[in-house]
Amino acid sequence: MATEPPRPAGRPEGGRGCCAGGGRGESEEAEAAAQPVPGASPGPAAAGGGRRRALNGCVPLSHQVAGHMYGKDKGGILQHPDGTVLKQLQPPPRGPREQEFYNKVYDSDCCDRILLELREYLPKYFGVWSPPTAPNDTYLKLEDVTRKFNKPCIMDVKIGQKSYDPYASAEKIQQQVSKYPLMEEIGFLVLGMRVYHVSSDSYETQNQHYGRSLTKETVKDGISKFFHSGYCLRKDVVAASIQKVEKILEWFEGQTQLNFYASSLLFVYEGSCQATTVRLSDVTLAEKRRVPKGLLSGGDVLEYNNNIHVINSTENGKIEASVGKGLSKFYALHKKSCSKRHHSQLSLKVEDSEQDNVWKSSTCITQEHLNGNVLPQLEKVFYHMPAEPKESAKVEVRMIDFAHVFPSNTKDEGYIYGLKNLITVLQNILDN
C-alpha cells in the first residue's frame, strides 16, 4: 500500500474529520485531566473557527467524535497543516505498544501476507512527529480518513466482548464492565457519532453516554440514527458499510497472530447531497399489480437510488428531485413497458454531463397513478424497487485505536463475535 503523504490540506466549508474516533481510547477517560494545547499562545482564540492555534499551525481536530480532546482532556488529536492527523502517544505501556503495532504493520520490509492485507483496513501511517519546541512530545502521524469528504458523517464503534486487555487489574476490569455491562453480550459499543442532516444543513452529535444507553432492544434503532440524512434512511450507505465490515471479518477469520482489545471501527460517509437534477415527466405509469416488484414490463429491471428527495412542487407536469451524485443511479431500460392508457406522465432526464453515459432517454416507471399529494405518491413509486445499490456509496470503514493489541496464536473470538453481531444489526436496518 502506498504511504505517500496526503496532498496539502485545502479544507472545504465545515472542516475535516480525521481518524476522528479519538485520541486515547474511551477506556482511559477516567485518567484524563484538563491540559492546555502544547505550544498554544494564551490570549484570544485564533482566527477561523475560534479554535486555539497550536504548534506549527496544528489545530485541535474539529470532527473528533470520541476519545480525549484538546483543550478539554489530557492528550487528544491535532490536525497538521499537511492534511494528516496527529495522535499524541499515550503514556507507557499503551503508547509504545500502539507505536510498535503501526511500525510492524507498515515496516517497509514487511512480507507477511496477513499484515500487508491489514493495511487496507487501517489509516495510513507516516511515522512519528514531535514539535520543535517540545521534542519529548511524540505524536503518531496518520491519514485523515475523512479528508476526502465534504460533509463527513462519522461514527466510532468499539468492537469486542471485552474493553480491557488480558493484563488488566481486577479494579480496571470492574471499571470497564461497569461502564457498559452489555458489552460481552452485544459485542460492540457506540462511542460517538456525528451525522449531517441535509434538511437542516446541520450536524447532530452523540457521545459515549448515548451508546451506553443502548440495549439489545434499542441498539438497532440507535445505530440507524447514524444512517439517517434528515430526509430518509441512507440504505446505500448501510449496504456499503456491511460489505466493508464483512471484509474486515474475513481478515479476522483468517488470522491467528493478533488479538485486539478496546479497538474501534471508524465509519465515515458523505452526508451532503451534491445534487444532480432529475426531471420526471412524460413517462406513463402502469399499475403495479400488472408488473412484478422492481421489474418493468418485458423483464427489464429498474434500479434506483433510495435517496430521492422532491424539492419543488409540480410545475407544468414536471417534478424536480434531488439525487446524491455519488450514489447509485437510476436505470430504466425501454419505453415499451409503458402502458398506453391515459395515466400521469413522467420522464427521467438528468441534466448533468457527468452522467450522460448513464441517462440516455426518457424511460418508464411502473407504479400506481400519481394522484393527490405528489410527495407521498412519489415515495410509493420507489418503495418497492431494489434496495441494493449498483454502485457503492462513498463510505470508509477503518480500524483505529491499537493501544491494546497483543500477539496471539488463536483467533480473536471476542472481536469476531462483535463484528458478526454488528453485521447482523446493520443487515436488520437494511432489511427493514
Coordinates of C-alpha atoms in Angstrom, one line a residue:
M1 CA 0.0 0.0 0.0
A2 CA 1.4 3.4 -0.9
T3 CA 2.2 5.6 2.0
E4 CA 2.9 8.9 0.4
P5 CA 1.8 11.9 2.5
P6 CA -1.6 13.3 1.6
R7 CA -1.8 16.4 -0.6
P8 CA -1.7 19.8 1.3
A9 CA -4.9 20.5 3.1
G10 CA -7.4 22.5 1.3
R11 CA -10.3 22.2 3.7
P12 CA -13.8 23.0 2.4
E13 CA -16.5 24.5 4.5
G14 CA -17.2 22.6 7.6
G15 CA -13.6 21.5 8.2
R16 CA -12.5 17.9 8.2
G17 CA -12.6 15.0 10.5
C18 CA -9.8 12.6 11.0
C19 CA -9.0 9.4 12.4
A20 CA -11.9 11.0 14.2
G21 CA -12.6 8.3 16.6
G22 CA -10.4 9.8 19.1
G23 CA -7.0 10.1 20.7
R24 CA -6.7 7.7 23.6
G25 CA -9.4 5.1 23.9
E26 CA -12.6 5.8 25.7
S27 CA -11.4 3.2 28.2
E28 CA -8.8 5.6 29.5
E29 CA -11.2 8.5 30.1
A30 CA -11.1 8.2 33.9
E31 CA -7.4 9.2 33.7
A32 CA -8.0 12.4 31.8
A33 CA -7.1 15.7 33.3
A34 CA -7.6 19.2 31.8
Q35 CA -4.5 20.4 30.0
P36 CA -3.9 23.2 27.5
V37 CA -2.8 22.6 24.0
P38 CA 1.1 22.4 23.9
G39 CA 2.6 25.4 22.4
A40 CA -0.7 27.3 22.3
S41 CA -0.4 31.0 23.0
P42 CA -2.5 32.5 25.7
G43 CA -5.0 35.2 24.8
P44 CA -7.7 35.5 22.2
A45 CA -8.7 32.5 20.1
A46 CA -7.1 32.0 16.8
A47 CA -9.0 33.4 13.8
G48 CA -11.1 30.9 11.7
G49 CA -13.4 28.9 13.9
G50 CA -12.4 30.3 17.3
R51 CA -10.1 27.3 18.0
R52 CA -6.7 27.9 19.7
R53 CA -3.8 27.8 17.4
A54 CA -1.3 25.0 18.4
L55 CA 2.2 24.2 17.3
N56 CA 3.5 24.9 13.8
G57 CA 0.0 25.6 12.5
C58 CA -1.6 22.5 14.0
V59 CA -5.1 22.8 15.5
P60 CA -7.3 20.6 17.6
L61 CA -9.3 18.2 15.4
S62 CA -12.7 19.7 14.7
H63 CA -14.6 16.4 13.8
Q64 CA -13.5 14.2 16.6
V65 CA -16.4 12.1 17.9
A66 CA -14.8 10.1 20.7
G67 CA -11.8 9.9 22.9
H68 CA -9.9 12.7 24.6
M69 CA -9.9 16.1 23.1
Y70 CA -7.5 19.0 23.3
G71 CA -8.5 21.9 25.5
K72 CA -10.8 19.6 27.5
D73 CA -8.9 16.4 28.3
K74 CA -5.3 15.4 28.7
G75 CA -4.0 14.3 25.3
G76 CA -6.0 14.3 22.1
I77 CA -5.7 14.7 18.4
L78 CA -4.4 17.6 16.3
Q79 CA -4.8 18.4 12.6
H80 CA -1.5 19.0 10.8
P81 CA -1.3 21.7 8.1
D82 CA -0.3 19.0 5.6
G83 CA -3.7 17.3 6.0
T84 CA -2.6 14.4 8.3
V85 CA -3.7 14.0 11.9
L86 CA -1.5 13.8 14.9
K87 CA -2.4 11.4 17.7
Q88 CA -0.5 12.0 20.9
L89 CA 1.3 9.0 22.1
Q90 CA -0.1 7.7 25.4
P91 CA 2.0 7.0 28.4
P92 CA 3.7 3.6 28.7
P93 CA 2.9 0.9 28.1
R94 CA -0.1 1.9 25.9
G95 CA 1.6 4.5 23.7
P96 CA 4.8 2.5 22.9
R97 CA 2.6 -0.6 22.2
E98 CA 0.5 1.3 19.7
Q99 CA 3.6 2.8 18.0
E100 CA 5.1 -0.7 17.8
F101 CA 1.9 -2.0 16.2
Y102 CA 2.0 0.6 13.5
N103 CA 5.7 0.2 12.9
K104 CA 5.3 -3.6 12.5
V105 CA 2.3 -3.3 10.1
Y106 CA 3.9 -0.6 8.0
D107 CA 7.5 -1.8 8.0
S108 CA 8.9 -1.3 4.5
D109 CA 10.5 -4.8 4.7
C110 CA 7.2 -6.5 5.8
C111 CA 6.4 -9.5 3.7
D112 CA 3.8 -11.1 6.0
R113 CA 0.6 -11.5 3.9
I114 CA -1.7 -11.1 6.9
L115 CA -0.1 -7.7 7.9
L116 CA 0.1 -6.5 4.3
E117 CA -3.7 -7.1 4.0
L118 CA -4.3 -5.5 7.3
R119 CA -3.0 -2.2 5.9
E120 CA -6.2 -2.0 3.8
Y121 CA -8.3 -1.6 6.9
L122 CA -6.1 1.0 8.8
P123 CA -5.4 4.6 8.4
K124 CA -2.1 5.1 6.6
Y125 CA 0.8 5.6 8.9
F126 CA 3.5 8.2 8.3
G127 CA 5.8 7.6 11.3
V128 CA 6.0 9.9 14.4
W129 CA 6.2 13.7 14.7
S130 CA 7.4 15.9 17.5
P131 CA 7.1 19.7 17.7
P132 CA 10.4 21.6 17.6
T133 CA 9.6 23.3 20.9
A134 CA 8.7 20.1 22.7
P135 CA 10.8 17.3 21.3
N136 CA 9.8 14.9 24.1
D137 CA 6.1 15.1 23.0
T138 CA 5.6 12.3 20.4
Y139 CA 2.6 12.1 18.0
L140 CA 1.6 9.3 15.6
K141 CA 1.2 10.8 12.2
L142 CA -1.8 9.3 10.5
E143 CA -4.0 9.6 7.4
D144 CA -7.1 11.8 7.8
V145 CA -9.7 9.3 6.8
T146 CA -12.4 12.0 6.4
R147 CA -10.4 14.4 4.4
K148 CA -12.0 13.5 1.0
F149 CA -15.5 14.1 2.3
N150 CA -17.4 17.4 2.0
K151 CA -19.8 16.8 4.9
P152 CA -18.4 13.7 6.7
C153 CA -20.7 11.7 8.8
I154 CA -18.6 9.8 11.4
M155 CA -19.3 7.1 13.9
D156 CA -16.8 5.4 16.3
V157 CA -17.8 1.8 17.4
K158 CA -15.7 -0.1 19.9
I159 CA -15.6 -3.8 18.9
G160 CA -15.2 -6.9 21.0
Q161 CA -16.7 -8.6 24.1
K162 CA -14.1 -7.1 26.4
S163 CA -12.9 -3.5 26.6
Y164 CA -10.0 -4.5 28.9
D165 CA -6.9 -6.5 27.9
P166 CA -5.6 -9.7 29.5
Y167 CA -3.2 -7.9 31.8
A168 CA -5.8 -5.5 33.3
S169 CA -6.1 -5.4 37.1
A170 CA -9.3 -6.5 38.8
E171 CA -10.0 -2.9 39.5
K172 CA -9.6 -2.0 35.8
I173 CA -11.8 -4.9 34.8
Q174 CA -14.6 -3.8 37.2
Q175 CA -14.3 -0.2 36.0
Q176 CA -14.7 -1.2 32.3
V177 CA -17.5 -3.7 32.9
S178 CA -19.5 -1.2 34.9
K179 CA -19.4 1.3 32.1
Y180 CA -21.3 -1.0 29.7
P181 CA -22.3 -4.3 31.3
L182 CA -23.9 -5.4 27.9
M183 CA -20.5 -5.3 26.1
E184 CA -20.0 -9.0 26.4
E185 CA -23.5 -9.8 25.2
I186 CA -23.8 -7.3 22.4
G187 CA -20.1 -7.3 21.3
F188 CA -19.8 -3.6 20.4
L189 CA -20.4 -0.1 21.8
V190 CA -21.1 3.1 20.0
L191 CA -18.6 5.7 21.4
G192 CA -19.9 8.6 19.4
M193 CA -21.3 9.8 16.2
R194 CA -21.7 13.0 14.1
V195 CA -24.4 13.0 11.4
Y196 CA -25.0 15.7 8.8
H197 CA -28.7 16.4 8.2
V198 CA -29.4 17.7 4.7
S199 CA -32.8 19.0 5.7
S200 CA -31.4 21.5 8.3
D201 CA -27.8 21.8 7.0
S202 CA -26.5 21.0 10.4
Y203 CA -24.9 18.2 12.4
E204 CA -26.4 16.0 15.1
T205 CA -23.8 14.6 17.6
Q206 CA -24.0 11.9 20.2
N207 CA -21.3 10.9 22.7
Q208 CA -20.4 7.8 24.6
H209 CA -23.3 8.2 27.0
Y210 CA -25.7 7.8 24.1
G211 CA -24.0 4.5 23.2
R212 CA -24.1 3.2 26.8
S213 CA -27.8 3.8 26.9
L214 CA -28.5 1.4 24.1
T215 CA -29.8 -2.1 25.0
K216 CA -30.3 -5.2 22.9
E217 CA -33.8 -3.9 22.1
T218 CA -32.8 -0.4 21.1
V219 CA -29.3 -0.8 19.6
K220 CA -30.7 -1.3 16.0
D221 CA -32.6 2.0 16.2
G222 CA -29.7 3.6 18.0
I223 CA -27.3 2.8 15.2
S224 CA -29.8 3.5 12.4
K225 CA -29.8 7.2 13.6
F226 CA -26.3 7.4 12.1
F227 CA -27.5 6.5 8.6
H228 CA -30.4 9.0 8.5
S229 CA -30.0 12.1 6.5
G230 CA -32.8 14.1 8.0
Y231 CA -34.9 13.1 5.0
C232 CA -34.5 9.3 4.7
L233 CA -32.5 6.3 5.8
R234 CA -29.3 6.0 3.7
K235 CA -29.7 2.4 2.7
D236 CA -26.9 2.7 0.1
V237 CA -24.5 3.6 2.9
V238 CA -25.8 0.8 5.2
A239 CA -25.2 -1.7 2.3
A240 CA -21.7 -0.4 1.6
S241 CA -20.9 -0.5 5.3
I242 CA -21.9 -4.1 5.6
Q243 CA -19.6 -5.0 2.7
K244 CA -16.6 -3.3 4.3
V245 CA -17.2 -4.8 7.7
E246 CA -17.5 -8.2 6.1
K247 CA -14.1 -7.8 4.6
I248 CA -12.6 -7.0 8.0
L249 CA -14.4 -10.0 9.4
E250 CA -12.9 -12.1 6.6
W251 CA -9.4 -10.9 7.7
F252 CA -10.0 -11.8 11.3
E253 CA -11.3 -15.2 10.4
G254 CA -8.1 -15.9 8.6
Q255 CA -5.5 -14.7 11.1
T256 CA -4.2 -16.0 14.5
Q257 CA -1.4 -13.6 15.1
L258 CA -3.1 -10.7 16.9
N259 CA -5.8 -10.1 19.4
F260 CA -7.4 -6.6 19.7
Y261 CA -9.0 -5.1 22.8
A262 CA -10.6 -1.7 23.2
S263 CA -10.1 -1.1 19.5
S264 CA -12.7 0.6 17.3
L265 CA -14.2 0.8 13.8
L266 CA -14.4 4.3 12.3
F267 CA -17.3 4.7 9.9
V268 CA -17.3 7.7 7.5
Y269 CA -19.6 8.6 4.7
E270 CA -20.6 11.6 2.6
G271 CA -23.6 13.4 4.1
S272 CA -24.0 16.1 1.6
C273 CA -26.3 15.8 -1.4
Q274 CA -24.2 17.0 -4.3
A275 CA -27.3 17.0 -6.3
T276 CA -27.9 16.1 -9.8
T277 CA -31.3 17.4 -11.1
V278 CA -33.8 14.8 -12.2
R279 CA -36.8 15.7 -14.2
L280 CA -39.8 13.4 -14.0
S281 CA -42.2 13.9 -16.9
D282 CA -43.7 12.0 -19.9
V283 CA -43.4 8.5 -18.5
T284 CA -46.5 6.5 -18.4
L285 CA -47.2 4.8 -15.1
A286 CA -48.7 1.3 -15.2
E287 CA -50.5 0.0 -12.3
K288 CA -48.1 -2.0 -10.0
R289 CA -50.3 -5.1 -9.9
R290 CA -49.5 -5.6 -13.6
V291 CA -45.7 -5.8 -13.1
P292 CA -43.6 -7.6 -10.5
K293 CA -41.8 -5.5 -8.0
G294 CA -38.6 -4.0 -9.3
L295 CA -39.4 -5.0 -12.9
L296 CA -40.6 -3.2 -15.9
S297 CA -42.8 -5.0 -18.4
G298 CA -40.7 -7.2 -20.6
G299 CA -38.4 -8.2 -17.7
D300 CA -36.3 -5.0 -17.7
V301 CA -35.0 -4.3 -14.2
L302 CA -35.4 -0.9 -12.7
E303 CA -32.6 0.0 -10.3
Y304 CA -32.6 3.1 -8.2
N305 CA -31.2 5.3 -5.5
N306 CA -33.4 5.2 -2.5
N307 CA -32.4 8.7 -1.5
I308 CA -34.6 10.7 -3.9
H309 CA -36.0 13.9 -2.4
V310 CA -38.6 16.1 -4.0
I311 CA -37.6 19.7 -3.7
N312 CA -40.1 21.5 -5.8
S313 CA -43.8 21.1 -6.3
T314 CA -45.2 20.0 -9.7
E315 CA -44.8 22.6 -12.4
N316 CA -46.2 22.0 -15.9
G317 CA -46.2 18.3 -15.3
K318 CA -42.6 18.2 -14.1
I319 CA -41.2 17.3 -10.7
E320 CA -37.8 18.3 -9.5
A321 CA -35.9 15.8 -7.4
S322 CA -32.5 15.8 -5.8
V323 CA -30.3 12.7 -6.0
G324 CA -26.9 12.3 -4.5
K325 CA -24.2 12.5 -7.2
G326 CA -22.0 9.9 -5.6
L327 CA -24.8 7.4 -5.0
S328 CA -26.2 4.7 -7.2
K329 CA -28.1 5.9 -10.3
F330 CA -31.5 5.3 -11.6
Y331 CA -31.7 3.0 -14.6
A332 CA -34.8 2.2 -16.6
L333 CA -34.4 0.3 -19.7
H334 CA -37.0 0.7 -22.5
K335 CA -40.2 2.5 -23.1
K336 CA -42.1 -0.5 -24.5
S337 CA -43.1 -1.5 -21.0
C338 CA -45.3 1.6 -20.6
S339 CA -49.0 1.2 -20.6
K340 CA -50.8 3.0 -23.4
R341 CA -53.6 4.0 -21.0
H342 CA -54.1 7.7 -20.1
H343 CA -52.1 8.0 -16.9
S344 CA -49.9 10.7 -15.5
Q345 CA -46.7 11.2 -17.5
L346 CA -43.2 11.2 -16.1
S347 CA -39.8 11.1 -17.6
L348 CA -36.3 10.7 -16.2
K349 CA -33.7 13.0 -17.6
V350 CA -30.5 14.1 -16.0
E351 CA -29.1 17.5 -16.6
D352 CA -25.5 16.5 -15.7
S353 CA -22.8 15.9 -18.3
E354 CA -21.0 13.5 -16.0
Q355 CA -23.9 11.1 -16.2
D356 CA -24.7 11.4 -19.9
N357 CA -23.4 7.8 -20.3
V358 CA -26.0 6.5 -17.8
W359 CA -29.0 8.6 -18.6
K360 CA -29.8 8.4 -22.3
S361 CA -33.5 9.0 -22.7
S362 CA -36.9 9.1 -21.2
T363 CA -38.0 5.8 -19.5
C364 CA -40.8 4.2 -17.7
I365 CA -41.5 3.6 -14.0
T366 CA -44.2 1.1 -13.1
Q367 CA -46.4 2.0 -10.2
E368 CA -49.8 3.4 -9.2
H369 CA -51.1 6.6 -10.6
L370 CA -49.7 9.8 -9.0
N371 CA -52.8 11.4 -7.5
G372 CA -53.2 14.0 -4.9
N373 CA -50.1 14.9 -2.9
V374 CA -47.1 14.3 -5.1
L375 CA -44.5 13.5 -2.4
P376 CA -46.3 10.5 -0.8
Q377 CA -47.1 9.1 -4.2
L378 CA -43.5 9.6 -5.4
E379 CA -42.3 7.8 -2.3
K380 CA -44.6 4.9 -3.2
V381 CA -43.0 4.7 -6.7
F382 CA -39.6 4.0 -5.2
Y383 CA -40.7 2.0 -2.2
H384 CA -40.8 -1.4 -4.0
M385 CA -37.6 -1.0 -6.0
P386 CA -34.4 -2.9 -5.3
A387 CA -32.7 -1.6 -2.2
E388 CA -29.1 -2.7 -3.0
P389 CA -27.2 0.0 -4.9
K390 CA -25.5 -0.9 -8.2
E391 CA -22.6 1.3 -7.2
S392 CA -21.3 1.5 -3.7
A393 CA -21.8 4.8 -1.8
K394 CA -18.8 6.8 -0.7
V395 CA -18.0 5.0 2.6
E396 CA -14.9 4.3 4.6
V397 CA -14.7 1.8 7.5
R398 CA -11.3 1.7 9.2
M399 CA -9.9 0.1 12.3
I400 CA -8.4 2.5 14.8
D401 CA -7.0 2.6 18.4
F402 CA -4.3 -0.1 18.9
A403 CA -3.0 0.6 22.4
H404 CA -4.3 -2.9 23.5
V405 CA -3.1 -5.2 20.7
F406 CA -1.3 -8.4 21.7
P407 CA 0.4 -11.3 20.0
S408 CA -1.7 -14.5 19.9
N409 CA -1.8 -17.9 18.4
T410 CA -5.6 -18.2 18.3
K411 CA -8.4 -16.4 16.5
D412 CA -9.7 -13.2 18.1
E413 CA -13.1 -14.7 19.1
G414 CA -14.2 -11.6 21.0
Y415 CA -13.6 -9.3 18.1
I416 CA -15.1 -11.7 15.6
Y417 CA -18.2 -12.0 17.9
G418 CA -18.6 -8.2 17.9
L419 CA -18.2 -7.9 14.1
K420 CA -20.8 -10.6 13.4
N421 CA -23.3 -9.0 15.8
L422 CA -22.7 -5.6 14.2
I423 CA -23.2 -7.0 10.7
T424 CA -26.5 -8.6 11.9
V425 CA -27.7 -5.3 13.3
L426 CA -26.7 -3.4 10.1
Q427 CA -28.5 -6.1 8.0
N428 CA -31.6 -5.7 10.1
I429 CA -31.5 -2.0 9.5
L430 CA -31.2 -2.6 5.7
D431 CA -33.9 -5.2 5.6
N432 CA -36.4 -3.1 7.5

